[in-house]
Amino acid sequence: MISRYEVQETNKMIREENLDIRTITMGINLLDCACEDMNKLCDKIYDRITFRAEKLVETGEIISKKYGIPIVNKRISVTPIALVGGATGASSYVPIAKALDRAAQTVGVNFIGGFSALVHKGCSNADNVLIESIPEALDVTQNVCSSINVGSTRTGINMDAVKRIGEIIKLTAERTADRSSIGCAKFVVFCNAPEDNPFMAGAFHGVGERDVVINVGVSGPGVVKKALEEVRGKDFETLCEQVKRTAFKITRAGQMVAREASQMLDVPFGIIDLSLAPTPAVGDSIAEIFEEMGLESAGAPGTTAALAILNDSVKKGGVMASSCVGGLSGAFIPVSEDHAMIRAAENGALTLEKLEAMTCVCSVGLDMIAIPGDTSSSTISGIIADEMAIGMINAKTTAVRIIPAIGKKVGESVEFGGLLGYAPIMPVNPYQCEQFIMRGGRIPAPIHSFKN
């Protein structure tokens, strides 16, 4: 039961500290839409999504007005399309992407995720078709997001897929070059991808999920920063306790919204994702939390330790507030979506190498990173391989969402608009890794993966 005191505290966090519910995401199973005829499949997918999610946006707006809590995004995730499209025998899944986009626009959601494939041990023919369809699909659609899982702790890393995806990212950047290569901002590569992640671009509805489910992603970096102002200069034990108490409050607000949405839509409640997700707005920044913790800038020595403290404390506080915590749950560090991270990158305090180190202790990894447009596909694959290795060895989720901004060089920036913000072009190590990437095959799983 939510107490009156908690309601008053929540209202204060909304008014003064940028608390919001970042997303209500409806997961929808499309497996029984599969059929041999592409046109019929697209019609089935459109009908299934528009029927199930017909009232999703309306429900989010009603809850937002009822409790005064901003719900920034309403989204949909679907079964990985490579699992649904295989029966058609088609050479392209772009028609499916268009059907997803049309359905998303009909019901009014911000994004729809699940133009995805799971290839951590190898690629089926359907997986290959989906991967080859990504550049065109993300070019001709507005709301569709795509993801590929190329590695896991139990299986290792599919380096054939890593190599090809470096090339696919370049092709996607080129096809959307007239729009700041924005297609790449809607595509993410995973190791150990979770099946219940409500955040884009990596959301998909896993095969272990129910037919329909509601997952909620909370946010609140501004709330955490404000709370830390009250313990400025205090020891780390005090700091951690403050973050845990704050994460508890944020999660309780998300739990309330999730339960309400589940009841109103008559859809099972899935999980709360605790991830602290920044926005370009001043006061809603992960990097500002680092500064409040005592760092001059994100990227300074101590940044990885600060992020580790933040991530662990958020999880400890969140799991006390809800028994249904899932998704990624930690802290995102997307450069383009955090004004203080942007500033740190522009000043040279934050580098790709430092972001890679921070990956070891945060929710995702290299997120919304813009690099020079002439970066080679093998270098992009090398960057992906490094991130996947961190996830595989540490048994955690890691991801890469990287944008080779066509026509842009270091010192320039690229504008995406809205929640995606803008990003400075970050320098990339000039030394090549092409011969390494060309080896192909699969990097075996680490010895500690055998836990049966």
Short mmCIF file of N, CA and C in Angstrom, two decimals, residues 41-160:
data_model
loop_
_atom_site.label_atom_id
_atom_site.label_comp_id
_atom_site.label_asym_id
_atom_site.label_seq_id
_atom_site.Cartn_x
_atom_site.Cartn_y
_atom_site.Cartn_z
N LEU A 41 1.37 -12.49 -43.31
CA LEU A 41 2.13 -12.31 -42.08
C LEU A 41 2.10 -10.85 -41.64
N CYS A 42 2.34 -9.94 -42.56
CA CYS A 42 2.34 -8.51 -42.22
C CYS A 42 0.98 -8.06 -41.72
N ASP A 43 -0.07 -8.57 -42.35
CA ASP A 43 -1.43 -8.23 -41.91
C ASP A 43 -1.69 -8.76 -40.51
N LYS A 44 -1.26 -10.00 -40.24
CA LYS A 44 -1.45 -10.58 -38.92
C LYS A 44 -0.70 -9.79 -37.85
N ILE A 45 0.54 -9.40 -38.17
CA ILE A 45 1.34 -8.63 -37.21
C ILE A 45 0.68 -7.29 -36.92
N TYR A 46 0.25 -6.61 -37.97
CA TYR A 46 -0.42 -5.31 -37.79
C TYR A 46 -1.68 -5.47 -36.93
N ASP A 47 -2.50 -6.47 -37.25
CA ASP A 47 -3.75 -6.67 -36.51
C ASP A 47 -3.48 -7.03 -35.05
N ARG A 48 -2.49 -7.90 -34.81
CA ARG A 48 -2.19 -8.31 -33.44
C ARG A 48 -1.74 -7.11 -32.60
N ILE A 49 -0.85 -6.31 -33.15
CA ILE A 49 -0.31 -5.18 -32.38
C ILE A 49 -1.39 -4.12 -32.14
N THR A 50 -2.14 -3.78 -33.16
CA THR A 50 -3.14 -2.72 -33.01
C THR A 50 -4.28 -3.16 -32.09
N PHE A 51 -4.56 -4.45 -32.05
CA PHE A 51 -5.59 -4.95 -31.13
C PHE A 51 -5.09 -4.92 -29.69
N ARG A 52 -3.91 -5.48 -29.47
CA ARG A 52 -3.38 -5.58 -28.11
C ARG A 52 -3.04 -4.22 -27.52
N ALA A 53 -2.49 -3.32 -28.33
CA ALA A 53 -1.98 -2.05 -27.81
C ALA A 53 -2.91 -0.87 -28.10
N GLU A 54 -4.14 -1.18 -28.47
CA GLU A 54 -5.08 -0.13 -28.85
C GLU A 54 -5.21 0.97 -27.80
N LYS A 55 -5.20 0.59 -26.52
CA LYS A 55 -5.44 1.56 -25.45
C LYS A 55 -4.18 1.87 -24.64
N LEU A 56 -3.02 1.46 -25.13
CA LEU A 56 -1.78 1.65 -24.36
C LEU A 56 -1.48 3.12 -24.12
N VAL A 57 -1.49 3.92 -25.17
CA VAL A 57 -1.16 5.34 -25.03
C VAL A 57 -2.20 6.06 -24.19
N GLU A 58 -3.47 5.78 -24.46
CA GLU A 58 -4.56 6.40 -23.69
C GLU A 58 -4.43 6.07 -22.20
N THR A 59 -4.11 4.81 -21.90
CA THR A 59 -3.97 4.39 -20.50
C THR A 59 -2.82 5.12 -19.83
N GLY A 60 -1.69 5.24 -20.53
CA GLY A 60 -0.56 5.98 -19.98
C GLY A 60 -0.91 7.41 -19.66
N GLU A 61 -1.67 8.06 -20.53
CA GLU A 61 -2.05 9.45 -20.30
C GLU A 61 -3.02 9.58 -19.13
N ILE A 62 -3.93 8.62 -18.98
CA ILE A 62 -4.87 8.64 -17.86
C ILE A 62 -4.13 8.51 -16.53
N ILE A 63 -3.18 7.55 -16.48
CA ILE A 63 -2.42 7.34 -15.24
C ILE A 63 -1.57 8.56 -14.92
N SER A 64 -0.98 9.14 -15.95
CA SER A 64 -0.14 10.32 -15.75
C SER A 64 -0.95 11.47 -15.13
N LYS A 65 -2.16 11.68 -15.63
CA LYS A 65 -3.02 12.73 -15.09
C LYS A 65 -3.52 12.40 -13.69
N LYS A 66 -3.83 11.13 -13.48
CA LYS A 66 -4.37 10.71 -12.19
C LYS A 66 -3.37 10.92 -11.05
N TYR A 67 -2.12 10.57 -11.29
CA TYR A 67 -1.10 10.64 -10.24
C TYR A 67 -0.14 11.81 -10.39
N GLY A 68 -0.24 12.52 -11.50
CA GLY A 68 0.65 13.66 -11.72
C GLY A 68 2.08 13.27 -12.02
N ILE A 69 2.29 12.02 -12.43
CA ILE A 69 3.64 11.53 -12.75
C ILE A 69 3.82 11.54 -14.26
N PRO A 70 4.79 12.27 -14.78
CA PRO A 70 5.01 12.25 -16.24
C PRO A 70 5.40 10.86 -16.71
N ILE A 71 4.73 10.37 -17.73
CA ILE A 71 5.11 9.13 -18.39
C ILE A 71 5.59 9.52 -19.77
N VAL A 72 6.90 9.53 -19.94
CA VAL A 72 7.51 10.16 -21.12
C VAL A 72 7.22 9.38 -22.40
N ASN A 73 7.35 8.06 -22.35
CA ASN A 73 7.21 7.26 -23.57
C ASN A 73 6.27 6.07 -23.35
N LYS A 74 5.53 5.77 -24.41
CA LYS A 74 4.75 4.53 -24.45
C LYS A 74 5.29 3.74 -25.63
N ARG A 75 5.67 2.50 -25.39
CA ARG A 75 6.40 1.74 -26.40
C ARG A 75 5.89 0.30 -26.48
N ILE A 76 6.31 -0.38 -27.53
CA ILE A 76 5.94 -1.77 -27.75
C ILE A 76 7.21 -2.56 -28.07
N SER A 77 7.30 -3.76 -27.52
CA SER A 77 8.34 -4.70 -27.93
C SER A 77 7.67 -5.96 -28.43
N VAL A 78 8.25 -6.59 -29.45
CA VAL A 78 7.65 -7.78 -30.04
C VAL A 78 8.68 -8.91 -30.10
N THR A 79 8.19 -10.11 -30.35
CA THR A 79 9.05 -11.28 -30.54
C THR A 79 10.10 -10.98 -31.61
N PRO A 80 11.36 -11.37 -31.40
CA PRO A 80 12.37 -11.14 -32.44
C PRO A 80 11.88 -11.58 -33.81
N ILE A 81 11.91 -10.65 -34.75
CA ILE A 81 11.29 -10.88 -36.05
C ILE A 81 11.96 -12.01 -36.82
N ALA A 82 13.23 -12.27 -36.56
CA ALA A 82 13.88 -13.39 -37.24
C ALA A 82 13.20 -14.71 -36.90
N LEU A 83 12.56 -14.81 -35.72
CA LEU A 83 11.86 -16.02 -35.33
C LEU A 83 10.48 -16.12 -35.98
N VAL A 84 9.97 -14.97 -36.41
CA VAL A 84 8.61 -14.92 -36.96
C VAL A 84 8.62 -14.99 -38.48
N GLY A 85 9.65 -14.43 -39.10
CA GLY A 85 9.66 -14.29 -40.56
C GLY A 85 10.21 -15.48 -41.31
N GLY A 86 10.84 -16.43 -40.62
CA GLY A 86 11.52 -17.52 -41.31
C GLY A 86 10.63 -18.35 -42.20
N ALA A 87 9.39 -18.57 -41.79
CA ALA A 87 8.49 -19.43 -42.57
C ALA A 87 8.19 -18.88 -43.95
N THR A 88 8.36 -17.59 -44.13
CA THR A 88 8.04 -16.98 -45.44
C THR A 88 9.05 -17.34 -46.51
N GLY A 89 10.27 -17.67 -46.10
CA GLY A 89 11.32 -17.92 -47.08
C GLY A 89 11.73 -16.67 -47.84
N ALA A 90 11.35 -15.50 -47.34
CA ALA A 90 11.61 -14.24 -48.04
C ALA A 90 13.09 -13.89 -47.98
N SER A 91 13.53 -13.06 -48.94
CA SER A 91 14.91 -12.60 -48.98
C SER A 91 15.08 -11.25 -48.30
N SER A 92 13.98 -10.66 -47.83
CA SER A 92 14.04 -9.38 -47.12
C SER A 92 12.86 -9.30 -46.15
N TYR A 93 13.14 -8.74 -44.97
CA TYR A 93 12.07 -8.54 -43.98
C TYR A 93 11.68 -7.07 -43.86
N VAL A 94 12.04 -6.29 -44.85
CA VAL A 94 11.65 -4.88 -44.84
C VAL A 94 10.13 -4.73 -44.81
N PRO A 95 9.34 -5.55 -45.54
CA PRO A 95 7.88 -5.44 -45.44
C PRO A 95 7.38 -5.61 -44.00
N ILE A 96 8.03 -6.49 -43.23
CA ILE A 96 7.63 -6.66 -41.83
C ILE A 96 7.94 -5.40 -41.04
N ALA A 97 9.11 -4.81 -41.28
CA ALA A 97 9.47 -3.56 -40.60
C ALA A 97 8.43 -2.48 -40.90
N LYS A 98 7.99 -2.42 -42.13
CA LYS A 98 6.97 -1.42 -42.50
C LYS A 98 5.65 -1.70 -41.78
N ALA A 99 5.30 -2.97 -41.65
CA ALA A 99 4.06 -3.32 -40.92
C ALA A 99 4.18 -2.92 -39.46
N LEU A 100 5.35 -3.16 -38.85
CA LEU A 100 5.58 -2.74 -37.46
C LEU A 100 5.45 -1.23 -37.33
N ASP A 101 6.03 -0.52 -38.27
CA ASP A 101 6.01 0.94 -38.22
C ASP A 101 4.58 1.47 -38.36
N ARG A 102 3.85 0.86 -39.27
CA ARG A 102 2.46 1.28 -39.48
C ARG A 102 1.63 1.02 -38.23
N ALA A 103 1.84 -0.11 -37.60
CA ALA A 103 1.11 -0.43 -36.37
C ALA A 103 1.47 0.54 -35.25
N ALA A 104 2.77 0.85 -35.13
CA ALA A 104 3.21 1.79 -34.09
C ALA A 104 2.56 3.15 -34.27
N GLN A 105 2.48 3.61 -35.50
CA GLN A 105 1.88 4.91 -35.76
C GLN A 105 0.37 4.88 -35.54
N THR A 106 -0.26 3.76 -35.82
CA THR A 106 -1.71 3.65 -35.60
C THR A 106 -2.05 3.76 -34.12
N VAL A 107 -1.29 3.08 -33.26
CA VAL A 107 -1.60 3.12 -31.83
C VAL A 107 -0.94 4.29 -31.12
N GLY A 108 0.00 4.97 -31.80
CA GLY A 108 0.55 6.22 -31.27
C GLY A 108 1.74 6.09 -30.35
N VAL A 109 2.44 4.93 -30.39
CA VAL A 109 3.60 4.77 -29.50
C VAL A 109 4.82 5.48 -30.08
N ASN A 110 5.81 5.71 -29.21
CA ASN A 110 7.04 6.39 -29.64
C ASN A 110 7.94 5.49 -30.46
N PHE A 111 8.16 4.28 -29.97
CA PHE A 111 9.02 3.33 -30.66
C PHE A 111 8.44 1.92 -30.54
N ILE A 112 8.83 1.07 -31.50
CA ILE A 112 8.50 -0.34 -31.42
C ILE A 112 9.80 -1.12 -31.65
N GLY A 113 10.14 -1.98 -30.68
CA GLY A 113 11.39 -2.74 -30.75
C GLY A 113 11.13 -4.20 -31.02
N GLY A 114 12.10 -4.86 -31.62
CA GLY A 114 11.98 -6.28 -31.87
C GLY A 114 12.32 -6.68 -33.29
N PHE A 115 12.77 -5.72 -34.11
CA PHE A 115 13.31 -6.10 -35.42
C PHE A 115 14.69 -6.67 -35.13
N SER A 116 14.69 -7.88 -34.61
CA SER A 116 15.85 -8.41 -33.89
C SER A 116 16.14 -9.85 -34.26
N ALA A 117 17.37 -10.27 -33.91
CA ALA A 117 17.78 -11.66 -34.07
C ALA A 117 18.72 -12.03 -32.93
N LEU A 118 18.68 -13.30 -32.54
CA LEU A 118 19.54 -13.82 -31.48
C LEU A 118 20.52 -14.79 -32.13
N VAL A 119 21.78 -14.34 -32.28
CA VAL A 119 22.73 -15.10 -33.09
C VAL A 119 24.00 -15.40 -32.30
N HIS A 120 23.89 -15.50 -30.97
CA HIS A 120 25.08 -15.63 -30.14
C HIS A 120 25.85 -16.92 -30.38
N LYS A 121 25.21 -17.94 -30.95
CA LYS A 121 25.93 -19.18 -31.25
C LYS A 121 26.04 -19.46 -32.74
N GLY A 122 25.25 -18.76 -33.52
CA GLY A 122 25.29 -18.94 -34.97
C GLY A 122 24.07 -18.32 -35.61
N CYS A 123 24.12 -18.18 -36.93
CA CYS A 123 23.03 -17.53 -37.67
C CYS A 123 22.26 -18.54 -38.51
N SER A 124 20.94 -18.54 -38.36
CA SER A 124 20.09 -19.29 -39.27
C SER A 124 19.90 -18.46 -40.53
N ASN A 125 19.25 -19.04 -41.53
CA ASN A 125 18.97 -18.28 -42.75
C ASN A 125 18.10 -17.08 -42.43
N ALA A 126 17.10 -17.26 -41.55
CA ALA A 126 16.22 -16.15 -41.19
C ALA A 126 17.00 -15.04 -40.47
N ASP A 127 17.94 -15.43 -39.62
CA ASP A 127 18.78 -14.43 -38.95
C ASP A 127 19.56 -13.61 -39.96
N ASN A 128 20.14 -14.29 -40.94
CA ASN A 128 20.91 -13.58 -41.97
C ASN A 128 20.04 -12.63 -42.77
N VAL A 129 18.83 -13.07 -43.10
CA VAL A 129 17.91 -12.20 -43.84
C VAL A 129 17.59 -10.95 -43.02
N LEU A 130 17.33 -11.15 -41.74
CA LEU A 130 17.01 -9.98 -40.91
C LEU A 130 18.20 -9.02 -40.84
N ILE A 131 19.39 -9.55 -40.60
CA ILE A 131 20.57 -8.69 -40.50
C ILE A 131 20.77 -7.89 -41.78
N GLU A 132 20.63 -8.55 -42.93
CA GLU A 132 20.81 -7.85 -44.20
C GLU A 132 19.70 -6.83 -44.46
N SER A 133 18.56 -6.99 -43.81
CA SER A 133 17.43 -6.06 -44.00
C SER A 133 17.54 -4.80 -43.16
N ILE A 134 18.44 -4.79 -42.18
CA ILE A 134 18.49 -3.69 -41.20
C ILE A 134 18.71 -2.32 -41.84
N PRO A 135 19.70 -2.14 -42.72
CA PRO A 135 19.91 -0.78 -43.25
C PRO A 135 18.68 -0.19 -43.92
N GLU A 136 18.04 -0.96 -44.80
CA GLU A 136 16.85 -0.44 -45.47
C GLU A 136 15.69 -0.28 -44.51
N ALA A 137 15.52 -1.25 -43.60
CA ALA A 137 14.40 -1.18 -42.66
C ALA A 137 14.46 0.07 -41.79
N LEU A 138 15.65 0.41 -41.29
CA LEU A 138 15.78 1.59 -40.43
C LEU A 138 15.80 2.88 -41.22
N ASP A 139 15.99 2.77 -42.52
CA ASP A 139 15.91 3.94 -43.40
C ASP A 139 14.47 4.31 -43.71
N VAL A 140 13.65 3.30 -44.01
CA VAL A 140 12.29 3.58 -44.52
C VAL A 140 11.24 3.61 -43.41
N THR A 141 11.63 3.38 -42.16
CA THR A 141 10.68 3.46 -41.05
C THR A 141 11.08 4.56 -40.07
N GLN A 142 10.13 5.00 -39.28
CA GLN A 142 10.38 6.06 -38.30
C GLN A 142 10.48 5.53 -36.87
N ASN A 143 9.67 4.55 -36.54
CA ASN A 143 9.51 4.14 -35.15
C ASN A 143 10.12 2.78 -34.82
N VAL A 144 10.63 2.09 -35.82
CA VAL A 144 11.14 0.73 -35.62
C VAL A 144 12.56 0.77 -35.06
N CYS A 145 12.82 -0.06 -34.05
CA CYS A 145 14.15 -0.22 -33.48
C CYS A 145 14.61 -1.66 -33.65
N SER A 146 15.92 -1.84 -33.78
CA SER A 146 16.48 -3.13 -34.11
C SER A 146 17.60 -3.49 -33.14
N SER A 147 17.77 -4.78 -32.90
CA SER A 147 18.85 -5.24 -32.03
C SER A 147 19.29 -6.63 -32.46
N ILE A 148 20.56 -6.92 -32.19
CA ILE A 148 21.13 -8.24 -32.46
C ILE A 148 21.91 -8.66 -31.24
N ASN A 149 21.66 -9.87 -30.74
CA ASN A 149 22.46 -10.42 -29.65
C ASN A 149 23.52 -11.33 -30.24
N VAL A 150 24.79 -10.94 -30.12
CA VAL A 150 25.88 -11.66 -30.78
C VAL A 150 26.73 -12.49 -29.82
N GLY A 151 26.44 -12.42 -28.51
CA GLY A 151 27.27 -13.15 -27.56
C GLY A 151 26.55 -13.42 -26.27
N SER A 152 27.06 -14.39 -25.53
CA SER A 152 26.55 -14.65 -24.18
C SER A 152 27.65 -15.35 -23.39
N THR A 153 27.50 -15.31 -22.09
CA THR A 153 28.48 -15.98 -21.22
C THR A 153 28.48 -17.48 -21.44
N ARG A 154 27.33 -18.05 -21.76
CA ARG A 154 27.23 -19.50 -21.93
C ARG A 154 27.72 -19.98 -23.29
N THR A 155 27.71 -19.12 -24.31
CA THR A 155 28.02 -19.59 -25.67
C THR A 155 29.26 -18.96 -26.28
N GLY A 156 29.73 -17.83 -25.74
CA GLY A 156 30.83 -17.12 -26.37
C GLY A 156 30.33 -16.02 -27.29
N ILE A 157 31.17 -15.59 -28.23
CA ILE A 157 30.84 -14.48 -29.12
C ILE A 157 30.90 -14.95 -30.58
N ASN A 158 29.84 -14.69 -31.32
CA ASN A 158 29.77 -15.01 -32.74
C ASN A 158 30.51 -13.93 -33.52
N MET A 159 31.78 -14.18 -33.83
CA MET A 159 32.59 -13.15 -34.48
C MET A 159 32.24 -12.98 -35.95
N ASP A 160 31.67 -14.00 -36.58
CA ASP A 160 31.18 -13.81 -37.95
C ASP A 160 30.09 -12.74 -37.96
#
